[in-house]
Every structure is written in C-alpha cells, then in structure tokens.
Short mmCIF file of C-alpha atoms in Angstrom, two decimals:
data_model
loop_
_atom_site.label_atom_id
_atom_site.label_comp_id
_atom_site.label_asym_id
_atom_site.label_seq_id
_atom_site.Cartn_x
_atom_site.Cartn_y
_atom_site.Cartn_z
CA UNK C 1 -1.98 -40.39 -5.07
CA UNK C 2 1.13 -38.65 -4.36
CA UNK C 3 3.08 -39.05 -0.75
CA UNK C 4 3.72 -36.03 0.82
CA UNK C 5 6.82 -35.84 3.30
CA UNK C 6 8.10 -32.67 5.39
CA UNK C 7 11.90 -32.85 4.81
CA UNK C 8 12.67 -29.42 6.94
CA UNK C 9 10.95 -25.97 7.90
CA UNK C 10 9.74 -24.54 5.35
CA UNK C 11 9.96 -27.77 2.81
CA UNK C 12 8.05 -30.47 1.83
CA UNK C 13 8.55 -32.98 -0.20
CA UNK C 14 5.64 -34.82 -2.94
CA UNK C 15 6.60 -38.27 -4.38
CA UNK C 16 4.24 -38.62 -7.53
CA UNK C 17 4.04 -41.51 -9.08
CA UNK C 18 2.68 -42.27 -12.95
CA UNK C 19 1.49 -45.49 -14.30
CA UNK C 20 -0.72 -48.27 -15.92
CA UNK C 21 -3.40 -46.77 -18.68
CA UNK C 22 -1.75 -43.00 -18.11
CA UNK C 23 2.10 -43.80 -17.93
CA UNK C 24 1.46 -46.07 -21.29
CA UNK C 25 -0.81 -43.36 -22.90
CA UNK C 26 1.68 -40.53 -22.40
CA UNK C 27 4.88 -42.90 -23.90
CA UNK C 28 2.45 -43.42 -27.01
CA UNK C 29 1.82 -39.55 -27.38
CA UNK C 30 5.86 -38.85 -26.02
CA UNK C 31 6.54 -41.88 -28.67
CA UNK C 32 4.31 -40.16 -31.84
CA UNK C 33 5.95 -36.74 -31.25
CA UNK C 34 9.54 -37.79 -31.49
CA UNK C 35 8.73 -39.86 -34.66
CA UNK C 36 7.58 -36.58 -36.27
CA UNK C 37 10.87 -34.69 -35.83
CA UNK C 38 12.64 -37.09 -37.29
CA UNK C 39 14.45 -36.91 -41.02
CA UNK C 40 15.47 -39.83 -42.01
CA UNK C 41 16.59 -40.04 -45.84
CA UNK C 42 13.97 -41.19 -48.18
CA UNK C 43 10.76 -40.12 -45.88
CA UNK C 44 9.43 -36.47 -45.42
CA UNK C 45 9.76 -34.91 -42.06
CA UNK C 46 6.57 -37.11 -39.78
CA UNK C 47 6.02 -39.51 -42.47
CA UNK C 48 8.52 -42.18 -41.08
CA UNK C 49 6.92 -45.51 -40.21
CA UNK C 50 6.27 -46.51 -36.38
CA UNK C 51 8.47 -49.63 -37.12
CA UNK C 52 11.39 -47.86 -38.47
CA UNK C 53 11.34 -44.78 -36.07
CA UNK C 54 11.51 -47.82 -33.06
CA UNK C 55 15.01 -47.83 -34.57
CA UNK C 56 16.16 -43.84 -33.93
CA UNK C 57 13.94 -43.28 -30.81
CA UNK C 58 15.08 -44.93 -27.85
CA UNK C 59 13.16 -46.08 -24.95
CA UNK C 60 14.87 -43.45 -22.94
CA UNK C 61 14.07 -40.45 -25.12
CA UNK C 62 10.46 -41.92 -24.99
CA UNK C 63 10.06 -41.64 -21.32
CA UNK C 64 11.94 -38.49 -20.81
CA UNK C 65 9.67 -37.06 -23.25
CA UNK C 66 6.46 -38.72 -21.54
CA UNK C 67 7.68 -37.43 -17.99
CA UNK C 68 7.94 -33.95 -19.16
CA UNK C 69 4.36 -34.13 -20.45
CA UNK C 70 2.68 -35.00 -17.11
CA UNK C 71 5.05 -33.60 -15.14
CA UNK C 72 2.85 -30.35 -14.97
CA UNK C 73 -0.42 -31.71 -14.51
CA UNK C 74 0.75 -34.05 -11.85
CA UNK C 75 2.28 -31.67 -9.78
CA UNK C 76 -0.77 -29.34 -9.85
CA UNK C 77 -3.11 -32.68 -8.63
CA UNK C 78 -0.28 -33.04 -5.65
CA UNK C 79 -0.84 -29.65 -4.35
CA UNK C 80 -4.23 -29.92 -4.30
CA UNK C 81 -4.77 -33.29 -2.76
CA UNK C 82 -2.05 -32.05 0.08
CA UNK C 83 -3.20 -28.43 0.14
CA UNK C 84 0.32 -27.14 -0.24
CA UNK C 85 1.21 -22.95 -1.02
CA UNK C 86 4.08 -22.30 -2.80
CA UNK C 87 6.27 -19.57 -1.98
CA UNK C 88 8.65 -20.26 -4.50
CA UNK C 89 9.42 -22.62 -7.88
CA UNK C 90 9.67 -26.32 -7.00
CA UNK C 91 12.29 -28.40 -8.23
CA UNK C 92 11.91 -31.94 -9.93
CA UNK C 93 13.80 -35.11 -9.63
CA UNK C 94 13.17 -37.95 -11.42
CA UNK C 95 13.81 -41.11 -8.95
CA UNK C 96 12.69 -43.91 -11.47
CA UNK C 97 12.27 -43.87 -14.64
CA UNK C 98 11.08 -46.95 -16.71
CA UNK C 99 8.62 -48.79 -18.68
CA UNK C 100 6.33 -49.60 -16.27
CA UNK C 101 6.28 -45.83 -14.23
CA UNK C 102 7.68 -42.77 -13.93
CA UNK C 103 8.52 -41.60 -10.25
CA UNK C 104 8.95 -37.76 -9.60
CA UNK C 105 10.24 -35.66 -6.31
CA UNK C 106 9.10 -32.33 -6.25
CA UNK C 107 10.89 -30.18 -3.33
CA UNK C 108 8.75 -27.22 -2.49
CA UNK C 109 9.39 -24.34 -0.49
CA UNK C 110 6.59 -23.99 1.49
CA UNK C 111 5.66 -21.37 4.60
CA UNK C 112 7.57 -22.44 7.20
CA UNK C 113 6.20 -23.39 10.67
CA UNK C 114 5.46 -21.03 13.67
CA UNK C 115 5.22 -21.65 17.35
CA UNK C 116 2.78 -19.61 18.91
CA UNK C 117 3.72 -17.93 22.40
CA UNK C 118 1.12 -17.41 25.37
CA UNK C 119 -1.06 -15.07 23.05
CA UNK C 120 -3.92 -16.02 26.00
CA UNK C 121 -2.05 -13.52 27.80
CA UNK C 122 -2.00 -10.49 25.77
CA UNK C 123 -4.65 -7.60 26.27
CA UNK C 124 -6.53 -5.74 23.75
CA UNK C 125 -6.90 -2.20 25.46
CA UNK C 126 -8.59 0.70 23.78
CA UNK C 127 -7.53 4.12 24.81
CA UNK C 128 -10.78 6.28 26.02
CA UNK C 129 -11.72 8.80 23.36
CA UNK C 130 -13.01 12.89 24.45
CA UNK C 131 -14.04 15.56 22.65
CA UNK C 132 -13.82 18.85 24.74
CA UNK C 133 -15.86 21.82 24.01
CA UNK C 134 -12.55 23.51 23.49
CA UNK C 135 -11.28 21.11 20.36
CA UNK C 136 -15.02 21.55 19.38
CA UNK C 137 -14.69 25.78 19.59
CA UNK C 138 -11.43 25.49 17.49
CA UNK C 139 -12.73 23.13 15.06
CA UNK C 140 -15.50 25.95 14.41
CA UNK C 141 -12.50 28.69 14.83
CA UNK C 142 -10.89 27.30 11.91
CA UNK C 143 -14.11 26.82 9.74
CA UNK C 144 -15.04 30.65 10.50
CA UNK C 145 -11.76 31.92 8.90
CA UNK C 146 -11.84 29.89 6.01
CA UNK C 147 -14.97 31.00 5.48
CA UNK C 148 -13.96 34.74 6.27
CA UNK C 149 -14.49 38.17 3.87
CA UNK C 150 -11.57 40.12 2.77
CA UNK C 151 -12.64 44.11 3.62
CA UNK C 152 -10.80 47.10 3.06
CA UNK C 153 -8.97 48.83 5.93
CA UNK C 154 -9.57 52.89 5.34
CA UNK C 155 -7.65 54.00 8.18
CA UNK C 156 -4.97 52.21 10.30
CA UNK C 157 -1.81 50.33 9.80
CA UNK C 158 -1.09 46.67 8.71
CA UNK C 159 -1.77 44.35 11.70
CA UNK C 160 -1.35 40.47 12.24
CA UNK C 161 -4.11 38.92 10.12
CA UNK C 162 -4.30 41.08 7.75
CA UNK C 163 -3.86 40.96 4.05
CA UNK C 164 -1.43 43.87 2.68
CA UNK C 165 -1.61 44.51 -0.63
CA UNK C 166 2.66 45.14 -1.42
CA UNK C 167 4.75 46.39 -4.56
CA UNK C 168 8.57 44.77 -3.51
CA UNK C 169 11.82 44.41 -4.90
CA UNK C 170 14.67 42.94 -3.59
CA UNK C 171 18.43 43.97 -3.72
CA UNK C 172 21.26 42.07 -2.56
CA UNK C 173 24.43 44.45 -2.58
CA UNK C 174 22.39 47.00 -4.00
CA UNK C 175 21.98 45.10 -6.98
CA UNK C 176 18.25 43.78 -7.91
CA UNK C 177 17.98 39.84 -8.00
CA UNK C 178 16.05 37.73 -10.30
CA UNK C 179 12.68 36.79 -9.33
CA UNK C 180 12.75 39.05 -6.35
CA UNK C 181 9.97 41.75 -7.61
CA UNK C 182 6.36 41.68 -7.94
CA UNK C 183 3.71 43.94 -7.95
CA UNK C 184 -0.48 44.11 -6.12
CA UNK C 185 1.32 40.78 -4.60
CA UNK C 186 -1.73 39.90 -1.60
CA UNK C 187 0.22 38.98 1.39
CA UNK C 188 -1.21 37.41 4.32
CA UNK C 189 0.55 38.83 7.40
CA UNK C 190 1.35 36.01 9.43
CA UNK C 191 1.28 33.46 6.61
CA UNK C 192 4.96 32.43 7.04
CA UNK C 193 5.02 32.19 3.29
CA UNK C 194 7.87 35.06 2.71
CA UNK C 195 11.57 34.77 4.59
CA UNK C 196 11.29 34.86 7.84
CA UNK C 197 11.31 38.48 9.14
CA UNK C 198 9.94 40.03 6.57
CA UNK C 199 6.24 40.26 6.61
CA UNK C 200 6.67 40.80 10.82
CA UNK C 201 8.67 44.43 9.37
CA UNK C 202 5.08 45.30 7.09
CA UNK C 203 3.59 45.33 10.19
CA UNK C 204 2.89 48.68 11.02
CA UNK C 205 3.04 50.29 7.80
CA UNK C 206 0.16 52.55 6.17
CA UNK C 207 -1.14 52.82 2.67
CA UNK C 208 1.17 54.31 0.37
CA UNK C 209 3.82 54.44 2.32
CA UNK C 210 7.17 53.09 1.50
CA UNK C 211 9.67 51.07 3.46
CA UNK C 212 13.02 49.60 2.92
CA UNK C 213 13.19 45.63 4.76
CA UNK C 214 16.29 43.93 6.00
CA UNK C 215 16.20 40.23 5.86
CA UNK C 216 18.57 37.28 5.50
CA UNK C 217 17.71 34.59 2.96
CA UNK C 218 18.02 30.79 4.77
CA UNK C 219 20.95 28.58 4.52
CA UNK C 220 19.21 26.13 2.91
CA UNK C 221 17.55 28.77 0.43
CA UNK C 222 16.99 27.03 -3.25
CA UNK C 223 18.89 29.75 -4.89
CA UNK C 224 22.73 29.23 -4.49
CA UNK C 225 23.85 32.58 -5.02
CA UNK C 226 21.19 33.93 -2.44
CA UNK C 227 21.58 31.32 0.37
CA UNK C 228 22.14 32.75 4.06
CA UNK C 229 22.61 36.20 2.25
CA UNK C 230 21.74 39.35 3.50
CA UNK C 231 19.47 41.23 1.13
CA UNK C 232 17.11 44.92 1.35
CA UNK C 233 13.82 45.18 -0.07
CA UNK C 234 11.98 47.90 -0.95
CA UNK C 235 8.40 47.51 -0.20
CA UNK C 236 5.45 49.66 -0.80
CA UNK C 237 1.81 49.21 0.66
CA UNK C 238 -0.99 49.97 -1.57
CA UNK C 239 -3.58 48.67 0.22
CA UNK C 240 -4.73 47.05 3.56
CA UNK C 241 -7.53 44.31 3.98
CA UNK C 242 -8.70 42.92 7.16
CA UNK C 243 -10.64 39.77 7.90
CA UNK C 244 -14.03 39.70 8.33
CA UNK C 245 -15.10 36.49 10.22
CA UNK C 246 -18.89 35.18 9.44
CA UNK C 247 -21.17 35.49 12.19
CA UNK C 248 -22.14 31.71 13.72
CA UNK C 249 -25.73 31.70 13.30
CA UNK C 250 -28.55 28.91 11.59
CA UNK C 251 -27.71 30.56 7.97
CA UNK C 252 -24.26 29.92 8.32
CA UNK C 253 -24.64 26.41 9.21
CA UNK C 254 -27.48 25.76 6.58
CA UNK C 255 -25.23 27.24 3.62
CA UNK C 256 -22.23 24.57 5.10
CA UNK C 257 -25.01 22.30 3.30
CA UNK C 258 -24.16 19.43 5.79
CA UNK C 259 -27.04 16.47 5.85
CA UNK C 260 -29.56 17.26 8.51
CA UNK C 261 -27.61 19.72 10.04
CA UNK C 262 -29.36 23.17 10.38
CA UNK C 263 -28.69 24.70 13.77
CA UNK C 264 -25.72 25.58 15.90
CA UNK C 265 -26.36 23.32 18.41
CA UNK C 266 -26.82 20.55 15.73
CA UNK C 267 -23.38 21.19 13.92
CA UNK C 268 -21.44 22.02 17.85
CA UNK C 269 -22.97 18.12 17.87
CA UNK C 270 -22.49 16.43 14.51
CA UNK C 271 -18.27 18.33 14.87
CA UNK C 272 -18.17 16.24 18.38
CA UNK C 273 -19.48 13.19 16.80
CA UNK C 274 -17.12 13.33 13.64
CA UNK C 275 -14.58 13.93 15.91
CA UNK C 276 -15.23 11.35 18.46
CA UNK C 277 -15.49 9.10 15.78
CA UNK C 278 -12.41 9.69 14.36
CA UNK C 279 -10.89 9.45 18.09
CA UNK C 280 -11.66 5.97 18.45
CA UNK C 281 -11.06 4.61 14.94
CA UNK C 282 -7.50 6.23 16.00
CA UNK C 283 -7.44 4.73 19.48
CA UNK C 284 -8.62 1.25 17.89
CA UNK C 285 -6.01 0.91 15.52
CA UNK C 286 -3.52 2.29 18.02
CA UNK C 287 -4.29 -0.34 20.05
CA UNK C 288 -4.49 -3.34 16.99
CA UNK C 289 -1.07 -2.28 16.25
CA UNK C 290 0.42 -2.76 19.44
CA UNK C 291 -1.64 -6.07 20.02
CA UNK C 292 -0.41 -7.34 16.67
CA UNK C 293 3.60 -6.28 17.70
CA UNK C 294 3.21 -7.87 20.96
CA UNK C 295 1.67 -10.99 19.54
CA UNK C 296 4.53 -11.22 16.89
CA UNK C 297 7.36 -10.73 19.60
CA UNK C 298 6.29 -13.89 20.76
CA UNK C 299 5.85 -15.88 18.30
CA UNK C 300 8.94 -17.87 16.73
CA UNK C 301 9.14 -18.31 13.44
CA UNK C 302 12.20 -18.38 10.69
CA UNK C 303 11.05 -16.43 7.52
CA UNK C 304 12.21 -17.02 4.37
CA UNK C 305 13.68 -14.59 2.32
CA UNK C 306 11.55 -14.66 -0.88
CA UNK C 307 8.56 -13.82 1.45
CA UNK C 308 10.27 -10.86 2.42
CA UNK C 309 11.42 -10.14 -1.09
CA UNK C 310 7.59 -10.47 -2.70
CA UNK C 311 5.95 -8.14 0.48
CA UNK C 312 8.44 -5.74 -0.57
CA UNK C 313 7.75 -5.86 -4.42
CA UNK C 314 4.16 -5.72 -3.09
CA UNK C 315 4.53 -2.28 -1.12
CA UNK C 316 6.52 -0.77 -4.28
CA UNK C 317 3.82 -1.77 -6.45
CA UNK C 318 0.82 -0.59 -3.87
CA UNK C 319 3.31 2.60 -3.71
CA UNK C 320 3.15 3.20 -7.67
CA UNK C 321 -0.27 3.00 -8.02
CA UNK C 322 -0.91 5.80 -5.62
CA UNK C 323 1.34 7.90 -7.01
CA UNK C 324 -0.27 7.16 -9.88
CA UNK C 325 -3.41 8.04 -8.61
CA UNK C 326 -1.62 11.68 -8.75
CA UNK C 327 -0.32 12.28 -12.11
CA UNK C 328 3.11 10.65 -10.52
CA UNK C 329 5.08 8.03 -12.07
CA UNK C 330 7.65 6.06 -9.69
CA UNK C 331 10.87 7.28 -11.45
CA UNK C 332 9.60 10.46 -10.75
CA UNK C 333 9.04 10.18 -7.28
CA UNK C 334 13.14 9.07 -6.67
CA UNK C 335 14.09 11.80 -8.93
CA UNK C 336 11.85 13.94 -6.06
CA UNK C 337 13.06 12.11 -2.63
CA UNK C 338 16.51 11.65 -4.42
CA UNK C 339 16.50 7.97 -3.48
CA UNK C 340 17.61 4.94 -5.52
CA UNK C 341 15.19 2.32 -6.32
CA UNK C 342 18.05 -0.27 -4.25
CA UNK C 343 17.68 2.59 -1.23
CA UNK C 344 13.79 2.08 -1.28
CA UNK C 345 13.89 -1.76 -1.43
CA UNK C 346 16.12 -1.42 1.51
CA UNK C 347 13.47 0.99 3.46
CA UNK C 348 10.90 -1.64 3.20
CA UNK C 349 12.46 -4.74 4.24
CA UNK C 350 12.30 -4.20 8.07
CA UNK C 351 8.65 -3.05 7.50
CA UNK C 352 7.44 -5.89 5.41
CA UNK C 353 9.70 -8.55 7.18
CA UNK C 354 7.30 -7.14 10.33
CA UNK C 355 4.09 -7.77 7.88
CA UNK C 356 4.70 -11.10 6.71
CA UNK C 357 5.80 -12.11 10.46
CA UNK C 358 2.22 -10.98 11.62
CA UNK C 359 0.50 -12.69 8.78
CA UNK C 360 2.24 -15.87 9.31
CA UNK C 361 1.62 -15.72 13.03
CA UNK C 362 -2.00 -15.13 12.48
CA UNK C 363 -2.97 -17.73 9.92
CA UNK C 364 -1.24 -20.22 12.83
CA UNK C 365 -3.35 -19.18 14.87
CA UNK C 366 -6.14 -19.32 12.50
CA UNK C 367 -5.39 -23.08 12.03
CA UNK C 368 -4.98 -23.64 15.63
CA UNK C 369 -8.64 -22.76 16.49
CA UNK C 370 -9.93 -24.66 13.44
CA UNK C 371 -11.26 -20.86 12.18
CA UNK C 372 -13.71 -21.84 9.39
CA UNK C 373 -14.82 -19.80 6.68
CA UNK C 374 -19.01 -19.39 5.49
CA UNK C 375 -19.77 -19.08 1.97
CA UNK C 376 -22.03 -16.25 4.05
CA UNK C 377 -19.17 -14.87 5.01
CA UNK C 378 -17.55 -14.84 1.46
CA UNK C 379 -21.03 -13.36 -0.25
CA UNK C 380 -20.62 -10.48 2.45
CA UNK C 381 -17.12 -9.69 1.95
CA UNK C 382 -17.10 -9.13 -1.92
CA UNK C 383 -20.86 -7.25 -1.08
CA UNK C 384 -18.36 -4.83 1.60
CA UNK C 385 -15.71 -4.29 -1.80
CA UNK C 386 -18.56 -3.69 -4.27
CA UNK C 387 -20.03 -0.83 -1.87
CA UNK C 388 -16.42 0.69 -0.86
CA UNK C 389 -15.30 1.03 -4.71
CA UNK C 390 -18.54 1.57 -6.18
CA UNK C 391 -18.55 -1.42 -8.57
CA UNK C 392 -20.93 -4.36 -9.46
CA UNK C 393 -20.20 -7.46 -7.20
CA UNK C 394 -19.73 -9.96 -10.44
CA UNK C 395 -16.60 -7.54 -11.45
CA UNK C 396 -15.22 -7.57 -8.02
CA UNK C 397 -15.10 -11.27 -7.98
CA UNK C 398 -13.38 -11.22 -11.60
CA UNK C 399 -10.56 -8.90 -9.58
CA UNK C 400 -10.20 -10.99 -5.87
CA UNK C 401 -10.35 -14.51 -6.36
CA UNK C 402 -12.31 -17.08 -3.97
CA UNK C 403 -8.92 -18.27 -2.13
CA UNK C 404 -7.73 -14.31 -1.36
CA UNK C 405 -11.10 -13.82 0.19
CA UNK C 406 -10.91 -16.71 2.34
CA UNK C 407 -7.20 -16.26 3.58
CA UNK C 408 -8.10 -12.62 4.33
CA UNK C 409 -11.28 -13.98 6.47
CA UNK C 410 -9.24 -15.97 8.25
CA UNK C 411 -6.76 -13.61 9.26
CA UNK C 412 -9.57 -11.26 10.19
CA UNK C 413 -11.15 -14.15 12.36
CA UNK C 414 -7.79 -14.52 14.05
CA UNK C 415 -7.40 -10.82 14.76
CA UNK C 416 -10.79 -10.78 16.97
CA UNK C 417 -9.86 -14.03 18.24
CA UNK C 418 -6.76 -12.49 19.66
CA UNK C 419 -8.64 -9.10 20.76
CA UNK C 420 -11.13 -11.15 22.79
CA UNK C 421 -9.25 -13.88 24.23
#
C-alpha cells in the first residue's frame, strides 16, 4: 500500500514502502549481483564465495542496489492503486533505508486542480441556418460554367468571358525580357491570371489583328529587375472562343452521376440540402466554440508549462503528417512560409495553452457529475474509427488504446453536459 499525499497544485506525493518476504528477496537478488562483479585475486570474475564476498559488499551497497530494483515496479503499483497521470518524470527520495525496509517518496507532477465557474449559466445557442433560392441558382451558376464548351467566335471581337487565343512578347525599354513570350497561349479574359491591365486591353481586339499593351509589372513582382516596371507587349490574336454554357435539363443532371438524383427539381433539392447541411454543421461548431471559450474564461486554473509544451509538440507533429499527406516534408514547409521552427513553436503556444485549458476544464467537470463510461460506449466508439478510416476494428484498437477512448468519452459527455445544462 503506498500513502498518497497532495503537497501543492499540481503535486502529489506517494510514500511506498518495501518489506518482509519482498524487501528480503530483492537484498538476496541485489546481494547475488554485486558478488558477481567482483574480482577478487585468486577467484574468477562471479565465482567468489557468499562468505567471502560478505566481506567487499556492504550492507549499504546491498540495499541501494535492492531499492533500485523495485523502485520501478513499485512506483507503477502506486499509480495505479491512487489513479495518478503523470505529466512529467517523478523524482525519488529515499527516506529510510535499512534492513528491515526500504521507504521511497516519489514527487509527481500531476494535472493541477480547476475551479469551475457558474457553467449552469452559460447558453448553447445555434445560429438558424437558410438556403435561398438565390445561393441555390449560383451554386448551379457555377456548376454550368465548369461544365461549359469552348466554341469558336467567327465574327466579333474579344469580350469578357472569352478565351483569346494570343501570340505576346514583352519589352521593357524596348528590350525583350526573359520568360515574357509565348505563343497559341489560351487566355481566359477575365481570369486575373496576367498583370493587371492587360487582358482588360485584349478586349476588343479581332482575329489577326495586332496590338501593342502598356502595363506596369507589381511592386511585389517575383522578378527583381521587372518589379513596379513599366513594360510594352506586343500581342497578337489568333483566335477567339466563347463559352458555351450546358443547357439545365434531366440529361445534364443524370450525366452529374449524383445518387438518386435525376431531375432538376431533385438536384435544385439535394444542392439545398448539402448546403443546409453544411450551414448548420458550421453554425454548430460556431456555436461549440464560443460555448467552450466562455466556459474556459471562467474557469480558474494554473497550467503547467510542460502541458503547454507537449500540446504544442502535438500540433507540430499533427501539422507534419498532413503535410505529409502532400508530398511535403516540415523543413520544407519553413523554407516555404520562411519561418523558424522557434517562430512556429511560438505561434502555437497561445493556441494550445487555450486547448489544454478547455480540456482540463472539461474533464473537471466530467468528474464533477460522476460522468461514467459503458464498455457500450467504448465498442461504439472504436466501431465510429473503423468506419471513418476504413479499417478493421481489431487494428484500430492496436492504434487507440482503452484509456484514450475513455478520456475522450468523457470529455465528449462533458461537452453535451455543458450544451444542455
């Protein structure tokens, strides 16, 4: 049995004591190994008799030797039998040491305590969610011009929305720059994608017909020698292409191959449900954030820094693996953003120090309502993983452990317990 003593927040204390059968079994084994390191002249390396090796191992080196070895395996019992969570490495004292017992002090740096504020008071209010015909209409807008044909213009000039088919070549002091010519080059009028001027200057223009464009590069243009510089290009349209928009019919909709969805009216509905949908998962989480903030503003509780410290190795590490997920590796990425890995760090520490508040505050509250925890409701949580990532439940519960399950239950009892108090 070990004694288990809060000596501050955020501390405990576990007085372990060893003795009788297990205390004298461990000096016999603490005892046996010393004897075999010793070289003593006359007698090969762990061939020196028990009697004689009384003589070079001392009581003291015995016991050290034996504390060390159950050291471990009593501290582990301790936590158990006084369900205590690390954050941190404990540190050991030894208070007695003798023949009869061993007595060890393990200080461990535990989660510190919170004090809950009126959370009875705080309101969990969902914002209304509409779809309007318009957002509907523009939704379908948008779909139609993806979806539209590229036709040749015979007669007429380039117009927004249309698709010019350019020779260029640019000259800055009436000198060509690099990378400033191309030829066929398909331009979308009204794409934005050239500097800013020029494709509004095509407008207008026929086939075959030439044009010289004046245009000033940006200030914060890539190129240094071409930054906020005035520059002349020659352009020449070949050819003109308009847009041809599909017609909104049942065809349409049947070739957009979406699961019983075959009319206009049923895909004017299923865009209004997907949209409404996604309305009120926004609204909802909108609203759990601001619950969650409020709740945290009045809780009090002092955090420790190593918390704050792992959440943030946590979000670098979460971070990695989706850039990962794109052919990124995390070097990379600060080459990219020009940030130091020290300048990152320091980005996430208000964040996380806001995460690990709200998941302190919410496992308090968790233990203040007694929230209990169903094998049920285990079974259905690793049967929610295997379906979202596709895997066999057995290798899910290889990857999440028992005792992450249940603290994540817990917090997610504590959430609804705070949306519907």
């Amino acid at each position: 049995m070990a004694e288990y003593k809060k000596i501050e927040d955020g501390k405990v204390e576990l007085t372990c004591t060893v003795d009788g059968d297990k205390w004298a079994e461990a000096k016999k084994k603490a005892f046996a190994k010393l004897s075999k390191d010793l070289q003593i002249k006359g007698f090969r390396k762990g061939q020196v008799p028990a009697s004689l090796a009384k003589k070079y191992v001392s009581d003291n080196q015995t016991w050290l030797e034996a504390a060390s070895s159950v050291a471990d395996e009593t501290f582990s019992a301790a936590l158990k039998e006084h369900d205590v969570e690390l954050i941190d490495q404990a540190s050991m004292d030894l208070k007695e040491i003798n023949e009869n017992q061993v007595v060890m002090v393990f200080a461990c740096p535990v989660k510190p305590d919170v004090k809950l504020g009126d959370y009875k008071s705080l309101k969990y209010e969902v914002a209304e969610s509409v779809v309007t015909d318009e957002e509907v209409e523009n939704d379908i807008k948008a779909v139609l011009d993806r979806k539209a044909d590229l036709e040749l213009k015979e007669d007429g000039a380039v117009e927004m929305g249309d698709t010019a088919v350019i020779d260029f070549e640019g000259f800055k002091d009436g000198v060509a720059f690099e990378g400033g010519k191309a030829e066929n080059y398909e331009l979308g009028i009204g794409s934005g994608s050239f500097i800013p001027g020029f494709e509004e200057q095509v407008v207008g223009m026929k086939a075959e017909e030439t044009k010289e464009i004046n245009v000033q590069f940006p200030e914060n243009y890539h190129a240094e020698d071409l930054k906020g510089a005035p520059v002349v290009f020659k352009v020449t349209v070949h050819e003109i292409k308009k847009r041809v928009l599909p017609e909104l019919n049942d065809e349409f909709v049947k070739e957009l191959k979406i699961e019983n969805v075959n009319t206009v009216e049923e895909y004017k509905n299923h865009i209004k449900e997907t949209k409404l949908a996604g309305k009120k998962n926004q609204a909802e989480n909108e609203a759990q954030t601001k619950l969650l903030e409020e709740f945290a503003k009045m809780c009090e509780v002092n955090i420790p820094a190593k918390m704050i410290e792992r959440e943030v190795d946590q979000q670098i590490q979460e971070q990695a693996q989706r850039l990962a997920y794109q052919g990124l590796k995390f070097d990379q990425y600060l080459q990219f953003t020009n940030q130091t890995m020290d300048e990152v760090r320091k980005n996430l520490v208000a964040p996380s120090t806001e995460r690990v508040k709200v998941s302190l505050c919410l496992e308090a509250l968790a233990k203040e309502a007694n929230v209990e925890v169903s094998e049920e409701d285990i079974e259905k949580y690793y049967d929610d993983m295997a379906s979202t990532y596709g895997m066999p439940k057995e290798d899910v519960k290889k990857y999440v452990d028992v005792e992450t399950v249940k603290g994540d239950l817990k917090l997610n009892k504590a959430l609804e317990l705070l949306k519907n108090n």
